[in-house]
Coordinates of C-alpha atoms and ligand atoms in Angstrom, one line a residue:
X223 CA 0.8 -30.6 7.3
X224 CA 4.1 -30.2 5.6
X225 CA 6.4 -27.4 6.6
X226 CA 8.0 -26.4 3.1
X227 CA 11.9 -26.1 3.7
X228 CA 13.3 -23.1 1.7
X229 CA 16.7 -23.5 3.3
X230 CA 17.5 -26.7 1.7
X231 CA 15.6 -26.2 -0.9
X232 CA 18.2 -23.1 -1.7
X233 CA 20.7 -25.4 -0.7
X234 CA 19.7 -28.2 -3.4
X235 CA 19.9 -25.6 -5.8
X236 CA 22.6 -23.7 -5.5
X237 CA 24.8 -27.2 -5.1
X238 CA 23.5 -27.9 -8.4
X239 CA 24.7 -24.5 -9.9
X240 CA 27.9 -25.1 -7.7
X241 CA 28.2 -28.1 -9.9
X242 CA 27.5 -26.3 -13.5
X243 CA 29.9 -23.6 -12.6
X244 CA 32.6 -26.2 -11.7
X245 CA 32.1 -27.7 -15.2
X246 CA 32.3 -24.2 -16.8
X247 CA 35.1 -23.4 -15.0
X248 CA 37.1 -26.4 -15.8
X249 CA 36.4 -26.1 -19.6
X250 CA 37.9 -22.7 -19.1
X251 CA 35.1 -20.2 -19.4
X252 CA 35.0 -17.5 -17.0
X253 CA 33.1 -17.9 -13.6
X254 CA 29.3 -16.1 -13.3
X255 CA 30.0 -12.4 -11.9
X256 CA 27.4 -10.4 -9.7
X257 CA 28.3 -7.1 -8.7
X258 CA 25.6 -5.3 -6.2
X259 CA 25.7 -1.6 -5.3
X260 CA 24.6 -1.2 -1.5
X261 CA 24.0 3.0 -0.4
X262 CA 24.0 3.8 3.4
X263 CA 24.2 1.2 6.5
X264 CA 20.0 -0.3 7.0
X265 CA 20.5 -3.2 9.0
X266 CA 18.2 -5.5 7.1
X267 CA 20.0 -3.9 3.5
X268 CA 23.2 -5.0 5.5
X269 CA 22.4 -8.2 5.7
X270 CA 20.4 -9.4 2.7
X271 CA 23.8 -8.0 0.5
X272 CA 26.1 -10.2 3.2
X273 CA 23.2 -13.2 2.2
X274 CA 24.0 -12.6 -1.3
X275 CA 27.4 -12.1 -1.2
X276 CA 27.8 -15.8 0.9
X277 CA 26.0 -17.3 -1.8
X278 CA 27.9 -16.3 -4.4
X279 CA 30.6 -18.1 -2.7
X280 CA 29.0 -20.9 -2.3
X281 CA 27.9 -21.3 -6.2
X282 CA 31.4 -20.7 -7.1
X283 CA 30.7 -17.0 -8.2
X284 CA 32.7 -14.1 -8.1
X285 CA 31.0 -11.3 -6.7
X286 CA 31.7 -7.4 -5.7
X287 CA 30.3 -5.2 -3.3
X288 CA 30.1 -1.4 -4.2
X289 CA 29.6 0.9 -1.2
X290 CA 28.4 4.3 -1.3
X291 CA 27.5 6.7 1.5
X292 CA 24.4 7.8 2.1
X293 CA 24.7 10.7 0.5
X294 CA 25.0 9.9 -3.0
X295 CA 23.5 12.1 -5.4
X296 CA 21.6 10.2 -7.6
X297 CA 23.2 11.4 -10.5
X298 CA 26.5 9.8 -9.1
X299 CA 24.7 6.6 -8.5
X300 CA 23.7 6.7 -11.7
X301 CA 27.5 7.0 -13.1
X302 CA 27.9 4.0 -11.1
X303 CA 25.5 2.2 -12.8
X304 CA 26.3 3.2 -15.9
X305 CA 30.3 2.0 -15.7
X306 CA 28.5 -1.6 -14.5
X307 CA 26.3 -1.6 -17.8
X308 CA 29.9 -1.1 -19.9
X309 CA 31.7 -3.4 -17.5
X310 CA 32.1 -6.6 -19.7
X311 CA 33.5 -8.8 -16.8
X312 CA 30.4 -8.2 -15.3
X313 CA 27.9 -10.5 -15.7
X314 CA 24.6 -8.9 -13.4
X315 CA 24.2 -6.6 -10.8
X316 CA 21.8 -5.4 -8.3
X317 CA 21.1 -2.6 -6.5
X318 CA 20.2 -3.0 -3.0
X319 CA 16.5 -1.5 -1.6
X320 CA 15.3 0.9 -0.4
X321 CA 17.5 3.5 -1.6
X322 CA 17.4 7.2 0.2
X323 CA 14.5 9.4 -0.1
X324 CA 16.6 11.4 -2.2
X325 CA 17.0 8.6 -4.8
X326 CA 14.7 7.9 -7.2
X327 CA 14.0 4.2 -7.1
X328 CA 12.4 4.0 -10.9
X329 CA 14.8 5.9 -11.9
X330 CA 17.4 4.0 -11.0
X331 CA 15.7 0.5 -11.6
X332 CA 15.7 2.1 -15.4
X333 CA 19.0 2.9 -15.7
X334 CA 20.5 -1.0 -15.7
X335 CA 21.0 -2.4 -18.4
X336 CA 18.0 -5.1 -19.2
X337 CA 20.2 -7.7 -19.8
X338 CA 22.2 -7.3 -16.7
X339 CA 19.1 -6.6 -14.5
X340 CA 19.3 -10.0 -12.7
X341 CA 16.6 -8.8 -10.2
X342 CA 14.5 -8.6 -13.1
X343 CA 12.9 -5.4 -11.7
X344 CA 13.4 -2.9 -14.8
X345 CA 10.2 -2.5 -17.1
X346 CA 11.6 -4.5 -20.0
X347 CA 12.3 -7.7 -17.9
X348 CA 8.6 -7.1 -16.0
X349 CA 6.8 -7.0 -19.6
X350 CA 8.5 -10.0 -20.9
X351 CA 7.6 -11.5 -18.3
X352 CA 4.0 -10.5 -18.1
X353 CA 3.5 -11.7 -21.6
X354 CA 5.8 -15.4 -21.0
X355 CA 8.9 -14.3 -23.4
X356 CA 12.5 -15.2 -21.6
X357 CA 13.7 -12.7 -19.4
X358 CA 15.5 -12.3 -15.8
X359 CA 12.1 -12.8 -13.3
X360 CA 11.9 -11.4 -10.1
X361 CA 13.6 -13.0 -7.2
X362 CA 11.3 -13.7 -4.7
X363 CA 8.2 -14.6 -7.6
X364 CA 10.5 -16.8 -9.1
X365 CA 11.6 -18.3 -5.8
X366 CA 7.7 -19.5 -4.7
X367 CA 7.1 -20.9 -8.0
X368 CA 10.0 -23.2 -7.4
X369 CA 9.3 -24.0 -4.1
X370 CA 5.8 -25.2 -5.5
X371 CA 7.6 -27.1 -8.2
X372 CA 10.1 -29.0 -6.2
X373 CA 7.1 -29.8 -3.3
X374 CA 5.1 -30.9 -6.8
X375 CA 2.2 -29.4 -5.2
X376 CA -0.9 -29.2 -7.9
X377 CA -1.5 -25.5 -8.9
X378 CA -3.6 -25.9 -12.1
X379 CA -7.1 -24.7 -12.0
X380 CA -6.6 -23.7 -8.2
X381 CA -7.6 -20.4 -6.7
X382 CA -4.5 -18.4 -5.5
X383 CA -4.9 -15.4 -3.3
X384 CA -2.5 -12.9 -3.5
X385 CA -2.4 -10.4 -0.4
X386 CA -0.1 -7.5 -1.5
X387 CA 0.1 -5.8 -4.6
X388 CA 4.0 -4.3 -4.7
X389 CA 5.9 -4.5 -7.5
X390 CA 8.5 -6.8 -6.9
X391 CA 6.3 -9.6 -4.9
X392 CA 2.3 -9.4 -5.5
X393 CA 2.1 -8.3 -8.8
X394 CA 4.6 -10.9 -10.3
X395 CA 3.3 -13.8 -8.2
X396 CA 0.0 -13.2 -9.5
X397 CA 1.6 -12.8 -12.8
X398 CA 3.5 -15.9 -12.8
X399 CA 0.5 -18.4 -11.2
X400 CA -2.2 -17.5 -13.7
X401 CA 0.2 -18.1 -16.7
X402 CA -0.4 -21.1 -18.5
X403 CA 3.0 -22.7 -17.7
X404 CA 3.5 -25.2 -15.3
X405 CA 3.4 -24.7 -11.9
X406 CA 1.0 -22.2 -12.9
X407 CA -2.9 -21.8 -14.4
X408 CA -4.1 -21.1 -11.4
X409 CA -7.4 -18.4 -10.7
X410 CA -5.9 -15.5 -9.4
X411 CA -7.0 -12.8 -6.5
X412 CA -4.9 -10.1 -5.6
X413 CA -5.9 -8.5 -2.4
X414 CA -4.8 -5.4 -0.9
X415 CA -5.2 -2.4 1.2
X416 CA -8.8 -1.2 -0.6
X417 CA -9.6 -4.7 -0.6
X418 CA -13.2 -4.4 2.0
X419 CA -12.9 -8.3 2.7
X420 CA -10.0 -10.2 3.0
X421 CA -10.8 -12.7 5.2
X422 CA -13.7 -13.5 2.6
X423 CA -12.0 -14.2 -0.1
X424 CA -8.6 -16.3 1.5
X425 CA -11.0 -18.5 2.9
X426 CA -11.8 -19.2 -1.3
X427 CA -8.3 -19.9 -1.6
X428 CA -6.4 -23.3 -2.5
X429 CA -3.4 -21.4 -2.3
X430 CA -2.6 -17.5 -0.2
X431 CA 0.2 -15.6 -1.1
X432 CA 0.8 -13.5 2.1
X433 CA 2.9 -10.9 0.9
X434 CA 1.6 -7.4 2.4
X435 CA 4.7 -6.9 5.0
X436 CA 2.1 -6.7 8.5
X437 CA 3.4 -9.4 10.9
X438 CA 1.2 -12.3 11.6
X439 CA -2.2 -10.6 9.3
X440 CA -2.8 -14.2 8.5
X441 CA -4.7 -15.6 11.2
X442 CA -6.7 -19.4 11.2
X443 CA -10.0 -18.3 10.8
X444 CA -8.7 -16.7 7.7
X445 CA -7.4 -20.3 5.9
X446 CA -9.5 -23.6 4.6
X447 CA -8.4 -26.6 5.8
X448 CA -6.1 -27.9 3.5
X449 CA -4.9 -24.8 2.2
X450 CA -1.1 -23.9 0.7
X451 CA 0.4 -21.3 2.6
X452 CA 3.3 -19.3 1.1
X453 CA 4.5 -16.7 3.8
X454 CA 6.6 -13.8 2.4
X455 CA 6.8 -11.6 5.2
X456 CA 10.4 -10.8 6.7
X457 CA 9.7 -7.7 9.4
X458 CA 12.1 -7.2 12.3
X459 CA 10.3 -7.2 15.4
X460 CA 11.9 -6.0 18.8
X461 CA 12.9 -9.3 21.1
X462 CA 15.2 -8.9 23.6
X463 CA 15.5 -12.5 24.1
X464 CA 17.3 -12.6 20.9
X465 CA 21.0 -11.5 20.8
X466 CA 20.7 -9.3 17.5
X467 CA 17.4 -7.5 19.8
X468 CA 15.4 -8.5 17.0
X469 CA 13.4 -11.5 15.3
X470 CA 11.9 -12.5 11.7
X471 CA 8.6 -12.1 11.7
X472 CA 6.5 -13.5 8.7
X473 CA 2.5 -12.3 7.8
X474 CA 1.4 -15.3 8.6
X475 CA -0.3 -16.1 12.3
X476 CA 2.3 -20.1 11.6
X477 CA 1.2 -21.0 15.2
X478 CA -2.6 -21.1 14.8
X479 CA -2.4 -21.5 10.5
X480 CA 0.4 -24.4 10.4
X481 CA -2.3 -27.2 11.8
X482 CA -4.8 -26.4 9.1
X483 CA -2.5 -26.2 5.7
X484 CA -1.1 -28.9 3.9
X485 CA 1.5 -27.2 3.1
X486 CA 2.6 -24.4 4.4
X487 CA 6.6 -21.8 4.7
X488 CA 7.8 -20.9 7.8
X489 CA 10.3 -17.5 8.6
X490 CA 12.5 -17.8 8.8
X491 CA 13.8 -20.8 6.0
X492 CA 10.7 -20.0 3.3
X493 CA 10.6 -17.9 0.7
X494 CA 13.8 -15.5 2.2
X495 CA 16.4 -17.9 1.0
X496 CA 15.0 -19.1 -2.3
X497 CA 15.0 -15.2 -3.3
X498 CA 18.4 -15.1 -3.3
X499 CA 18.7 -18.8 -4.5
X500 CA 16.7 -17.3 -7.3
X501 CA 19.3 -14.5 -7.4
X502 CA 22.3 -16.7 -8.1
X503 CA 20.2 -18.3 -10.8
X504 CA 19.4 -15.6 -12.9
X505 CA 23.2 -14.1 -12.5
X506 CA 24.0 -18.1 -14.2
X507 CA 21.5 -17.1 -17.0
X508 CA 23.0 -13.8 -17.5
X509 CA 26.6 -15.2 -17.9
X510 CA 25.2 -17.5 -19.9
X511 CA 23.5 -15.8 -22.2
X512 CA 27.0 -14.1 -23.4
X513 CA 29.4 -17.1 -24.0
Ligands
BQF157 C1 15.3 -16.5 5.8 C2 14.0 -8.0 1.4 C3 12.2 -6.6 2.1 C4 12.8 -5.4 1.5 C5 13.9 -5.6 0.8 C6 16.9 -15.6 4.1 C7 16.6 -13.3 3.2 C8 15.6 -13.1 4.1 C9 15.2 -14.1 5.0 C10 17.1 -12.2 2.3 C11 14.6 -9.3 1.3 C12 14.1 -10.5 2.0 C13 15.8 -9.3 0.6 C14 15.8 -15.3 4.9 C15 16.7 -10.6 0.5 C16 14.8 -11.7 1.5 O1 16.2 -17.3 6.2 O2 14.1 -16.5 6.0 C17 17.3 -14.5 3.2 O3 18.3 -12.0 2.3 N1 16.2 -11.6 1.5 C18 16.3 -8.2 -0.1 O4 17.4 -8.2 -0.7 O5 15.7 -7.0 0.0 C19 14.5 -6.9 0.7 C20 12.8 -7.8 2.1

């Protein structure tokens, strides 16, 4: 078994961007810009935008935070996105999720600007990349596929079950690993909530995609021996051993799974910080794509 280390994995690349910013930078052009918009104080929101922020500094980025209360009308967040479409120094930007009930989420998602959506989540940057044209992909998609790359682990003509069908994980991961690009061409199953077996069809599977957000769904009896297991869960469950009260708990059962995959993610150190490895890549795209 091999435990797949996202965390230096993210590390490795960001040092590598570190190193193409550096070279920008010294030519004179203008350092990569990623602005994100964070509404209202959720503790996990909290700290994924800190995550972001931090590695921004560590590429050589300059970044800004935009704070709003909770309260926002969505028309004024809207105005806010609006002035970071027409902001030229302003390379990408991101808006933090979930956004209040009273927010519109596709609404908002529609409103940036396609070539500044570096979470690749509006429509335009979705069906570019459905159909393989260039186009900011989703974070955390984007972020397995080069975990898979980097481990070189074989995904042509192998069956990949996706569990989880949400917009910005299941659907593009299925997306991306049936495409004919490398790592890629795989047979894909998306499972979900209506799906009557599960356990059925993972135990087809060369490689799962556990992506459904229930802590620890994945149990052994569920996984071939040998299989790939990419975890992609990140709930907080209460431990009061811990001093935040709270731990990272993936969808996978790791325990009982790890011994029977060849290679499997842990959580934390997966797929959590090649998402926003994935992040800072896409924000390098977008500021170069205007030079
Ligand atoms: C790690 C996210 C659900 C809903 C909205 C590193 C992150 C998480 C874990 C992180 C996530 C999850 C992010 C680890 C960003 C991933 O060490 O395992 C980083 O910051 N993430 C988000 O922005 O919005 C979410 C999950």
């Amino acid at each position: 078994m091999t435990l797949i280390d996202g965390k230096k994995t993210a590390n490795d690349i960001k040092l590598e961007i570190a190193q193409e910013v550096k070279e920008m930078v010294a030519r004179g052009e203008r350092a990569p810009h990623l602005a994100a918009i964070l509404v209202g104080h959720d503790g996990g929101s909290e700290t994924y935008v800190a995550n972001k922020v931090k590695a921004c500094e560590v590429c050589g980025f300059k970044s800004s935070l935009l704070r709003f209360d909770e309260n926002i009308t969505e028309e004024e967040l809207l105005a806010e996105i609006k002035k970071l479409n027409d902001d030229e120094s302003v390379d990408g930007f991101i808006v933090q999720l979930p956004l209040p009930r009273h927010i519109d989420e596709q609404r908002v998602t529609e409103a940036i600007d396609p070539d500044k959506d570096v979470d690749g989540f509006h429509p335009v940057n979705v069906g570019r990349m459905s159909i393989g044209l260039p186009c900011f992909k989703s974070a955390t998609p984007s972020g397995i596929i080069d975990l898979l790359e980097r481990y070189d682990i074989e995904t042509r003509g192998k069956h990949a079950v996706v569990i989880g069908r949400s917009n910005i994980v299941g659907k593009p991961v299925a997306t991306l690993l049936m495409q004919k690009a490398k790592p890629g061409n795989c047979t894909v199953t998306v499972c979900h909530s209506a799906t009557p077996d599960i356990k059925q069809l993972t135990l087809q599977a060369d490689i799962i995609i556990a992506a459904l957000g229930k802590p620890e769904f994945l149990k052994e009896d569920m996984v071939k021996e040998g299989a790939v297991v990419i975890d992609v869960g990140t709930t907080r469950v209460p431990d009061a051993s811990r001093k935040r009260g709270f731990r990272l708990c993936g969808d996978v059962d790791f325990e009982n799974v790890a011994p029977k995959c060849s290679y499997i993610t842990p959580v934390p150190g997966g797929v959590g910080p090649m998402t926003i490895c994935s992040l800072m890549k896409n924000t390098l795209q977008a500021r170069k794509s205007k030079s």
